[in-house]
């Protein structure tokens, strides 16, 4: 069972997404985003496709940028102890 909730950022510049998985399998990963290019611009901020939009993701989730069919993607290992929360900012 997966619960997915989306809320608008208070400043209107994006959305925040929270994903919770009941009884997740061992080594479950979640793809946050994929695109032609992804670059880390700070400890918790990533730019996608030449600043088309940004992903804000706490470094405690240990995001991994890797090659994908489209170019690159960000994935994180799901931790059953807390929901996976990140923001999409435009």
XYZ file of N, CA and C in Angstrom:
270
model
N 0.848 -1.175 0.000
C 0.000 0.000 0.000
C 0.891 1.234 0.000
N 0.639 2.103 -0.962
C 1.413 3.337 -1.101
C 0.475 4.514 -0.886
N 0.901 5.447 -0.034
C 0.161 6.696 0.155
C 1.023 7.818 -0.408
N 0.395 8.638 -1.217
C 1.094 9.720 -1.903
C 0.284 10.996 -1.698
N 0.873 11.978 -1.040
C 0.159 13.239 -0.834
C 0.973 14.388 -1.411
N 0.265 15.341 -1.977
C 0.881 16.508 -2.602
C 0.231 17.758 -2.040
N 1.070 18.732 -1.685
C 0.574 20.005 -1.157
C 1.331 21.148 -1.817
N 0.659 22.276 -1.995
C 1.293 23.475 -2.548
C 2.247 24.072 -1.529
N 3.376 24.577 -2.004
C 4.300 25.317 -1.149
C 3.608 26.608 -0.716
N 3.892 27.065 0.483
C 3.247 28.261 1.017
C 3.494 29.490 0.142
N 4.676 29.561 -0.491
C 5.008 30.721 -1.316
C 4.496 30.591 -2.756
N 3.855 29.469 -3.086
C 3.296 29.279 -4.416
C 4.311 28.939 -5.489
N 5.541 28.636 -5.104
C 6.600 28.377 -6.074
C 6.867 26.906 -6.315
N 5.973 26.038 -5.855
C 6.195 24.614 -6.077
C 5.225 23.768 -5.285
N 5.512 22.458 -5.257
C 4.704 21.519 -4.499
C 5.614 20.634 -3.646
N 5.066 20.134 -2.562
C 5.774 19.189 -1.712
C 5.041 17.862 -1.794
N 5.814 16.808 -1.946
C 5.250 15.467 -2.088
C 5.737 14.597 -0.934
N 4.835 13.812 -0.343
C 5.183 12.872 0.729
C 4.695 11.484 0.320
N 5.617 10.520 0.338
C 5.296 9.145 -0.045
C 5.542 8.235 1.146
N 4.539 7.404 1.458
C 4.653 6.427 2.533
C 4.284 5.066 1.966
N 5.092 4.055 2.294
C 4.839 2.692 1.818
C 4.657 1.790 3.031
N 3.513 1.108 3.107
C 3.265 0.163 4.187
C 3.943 -1.165 3.839
N 4.673 -1.707 4.791
C 5.370 -2.993 4.605
C 6.237 -3.026 3.346
N 7.172 -2.085 3.224
C 8.000 -2.052 2.014
C 8.959 -3.238 1.962
N 9.265 -3.704 0.772
C 10.260 -4.769 0.646
C 11.650 -4.234 0.986
N 12.547 -5.127 1.281
C 13.936 -4.752 1.558
C 14.530 -4.138 0.291
N 15.340 -3.115 0.476
C 16.024 -2.446 -0.640
C 15.079 -1.813 -1.661
N 13.985 -1.237 -1.183
C 13.079 -0.517 -2.068
C 13.675 0.853 -2.389
N 13.729 1.191 -3.658
C 14.204 2.497 -4.090
C 13.052 3.249 -4.741
N 13.118 4.567 -4.657
C 12.118 5.431 -5.267
C 12.824 6.383 -6.230
N 12.317 6.454 -7.450
C 12.855 7.424 -8.404
C 12.143 8.737 -8.170
N 12.905 9.756 -7.862
C 12.355 11.086 -7.601
C 12.076 11.822 -8.909
N 13.028 11.774 -9.833
C 12.896 12.511 -11.096
C 13.867 11.925 -12.117
N 13.532 12.093 -13.405
C 14.500 11.809 -14.454
C 14.442 12.926 -15.477
N 15.507 13.085 -16.205
C 15.576 14.135 -17.204
C 16.841 14.009 -18.027
N 17.021 14.926 -18.964
C 18.220 14.904 -19.796
C 19.465 15.169 -18.965
N 19.344 16.095 -18.000
C 20.490 16.429 -17.156
C 20.010 16.822 -15.769
N 20.735 16.381 -14.767
C 20.456 16.722 -13.371
C 21.775 17.098 -12.726
N 21.780 18.230 -12.035
C 22.993 18.680 -11.348
C 22.654 19.068 -9.921
N 23.530 18.719 -9.004
C 23.381 19.137 -7.611
C 23.950 20.537 -7.483
N 23.149 21.469 -6.935
C 23.601 22.854 -6.803
C 23.850 23.256 -5.355
N 23.382 22.451 -4.398
C 23.695 22.649 -2.981
C 23.451 21.327 -2.262
N 23.590 21.327 -0.932
C 23.413 20.091 -0.168
C 22.050 19.445 -0.373
N 21.048 20.239 -0.649
C 19.690 19.718 -0.730
C 18.921 20.156 -1.984
N 19.612 20.738 -2.966
C 18.923 21.286 -4.133
C 19.562 20.773 -5.422
N 18.686 20.355 -6.361
C 19.117 19.809 -7.643
C 18.383 20.538 -8.755
N 19.080 20.812 -9.847
C 18.448 21.418 -10.999
C 18.229 20.342 -12.067
N 17.087 20.419 -12.736
C 16.724 19.420 -13.741
C 16.592 20.121 -15.091
N 17.240 19.542 -16.108
C 17.149 20.033 -17.486
C 17.405 21.533 -17.590
N 18.618 21.931 -17.220
C 19.065 23.325 -17.341
C 18.121 24.303 -16.636
N 17.802 23.998 -15.402
C 16.994 24.851 -14.522
C 15.536 24.982 -14.961
N 15.010 23.963 -15.644
C 13.579 23.961 -15.969
C 12.779 23.943 -14.672
N 13.246 23.145 -13.707
C 12.702 23.131 -12.350
C 13.753 22.566 -11.414
N 13.482 22.644 -10.127
C 14.418 22.186 -9.107
C 13.754 21.118 -8.238
N 14.573 20.276 -7.645
C 14.143 19.303 -6.649
C 14.852 19.644 -5.345
N 14.065 19.824 -4.291
C 14.645 20.042 -2.959
C 14.417 18.751 -2.173
N 15.527 18.147 -1.726
C 15.487 16.843 -1.079
C 16.527 16.818 0.025
N 16.097 16.552 1.240
C 17.010 16.524 2.373
C 18.098 15.480 2.147
N 19.354 15.845 2.436
C 20.466 14.929 2.193
C 20.401 13.677 3.074
N 19.559 13.682 4.129
C 19.420 12.479 4.968
C 18.863 11.301 4.170
N 18.213 11.576 3.020
C 17.692 10.509 2.174
C 18.771 9.916 1.264
N 19.975 10.467 1.303
C 21.126 9.982 0.528
C 20.795 9.790 -0.953
N 20.378 10.859 -1.631
C 20.026 10.738 -3.047
C 21.218 10.312 -3.905
N 20.899 9.554 -4.945
C 21.901 9.074 -5.897
C 21.501 9.588 -7.274
N 22.437 10.236 -7.963
C 22.220 10.637 -9.356
C 22.899 9.579 -10.213
N 22.131 8.994 -11.134
C 22.707 7.947 -11.985
C 22.167 8.078 -13.407
N 22.817 7.377 -14.337
C 22.393 7.395 -15.734
C 21.041 6.693 -15.878
N 20.218 7.197 -16.820
C 18.916 6.596 -17.115
C 18.690 6.634 -18.631
N 17.548 6.103 -19.066
C 17.233 6.131 -20.493
C 17.147 7.545 -21.041
N 16.598 8.476 -20.237
C 16.458 9.870 -20.684
C 17.752 10.665 -20.503
N 18.658 10.191 -19.681
C 19.906 10.897 -19.405
C 20.382 10.646 -17.994
N 19.631 11.185 -17.000
C 19.967 11.005 -15.594
C 18.690 10.889 -14.768
N 18.837 10.358 -13.550
C 17.717 10.279 -12.623
C 18.242 10.374 -11.197
N 17.350 10.794 -10.285
C 17.660 10.791 -8.856
C 16.837 9.678 -8.235
N 17.514 8.795 -7.505
C 16.825 7.750 -6.765
C 17.243 7.821 -5.299
N 16.390 7.327 -4.421
C 16.714 7.219 -2.992
C 16.206 5.879 -2.476
N 16.917 5.341 -1.501
C 16.463 4.120 -0.837
C 15.346 4.509 0.122
N 14.234 3.803 0.067
C 13.102 4.102 0.940
C 13.392 3.617 2.347
N 13.119 4.480 3.329
C 13.303 4.164 4.746
C 11.915 4.061 5.378
N 11.549 2.880 5.845
C 10.207 2.661 6.387
C 9.943 3.458 7.658
N 10.981 3.997 8.279
C 10.820 4.731 9.531
C 10.195 6.109 9.344
N 10.223 6.640 8.118
C 9.665 7.973 7.887
C 9.242 8.124 6.433
N 8.302 9.020 6.168
C 7.885 9.218 4.779
C 9.006 9.867 3.964
N 8.992 9.619 2.692
C 9.914 10.262 1.769
C 9.270 11.586 1.364
N 9.937 12.687 1.689
C 9.384 14.017 1.419
C 10.371 14.802 0.576
N 9.856 15.397 -0.499
C 10.689 16.272 -1.332
C 9.801 17.323 -1.989
N 10.442 18.362 -2.522
C 9.710 19.448 -3.170
C 10.137 19.592 -4.611
N 9.185 19.957 -5.449
C 9.441 20.309 -6.842
C 9.204 21.807 -6.935
N 10.227 22.546 -7.336
C 10.185 24.007 -7.328
C 10.372 24.533 -8.742
N 9.551 25.518 -9.101
C 9.697 26.124 -10.422
C 9.930 27.599 -10.300
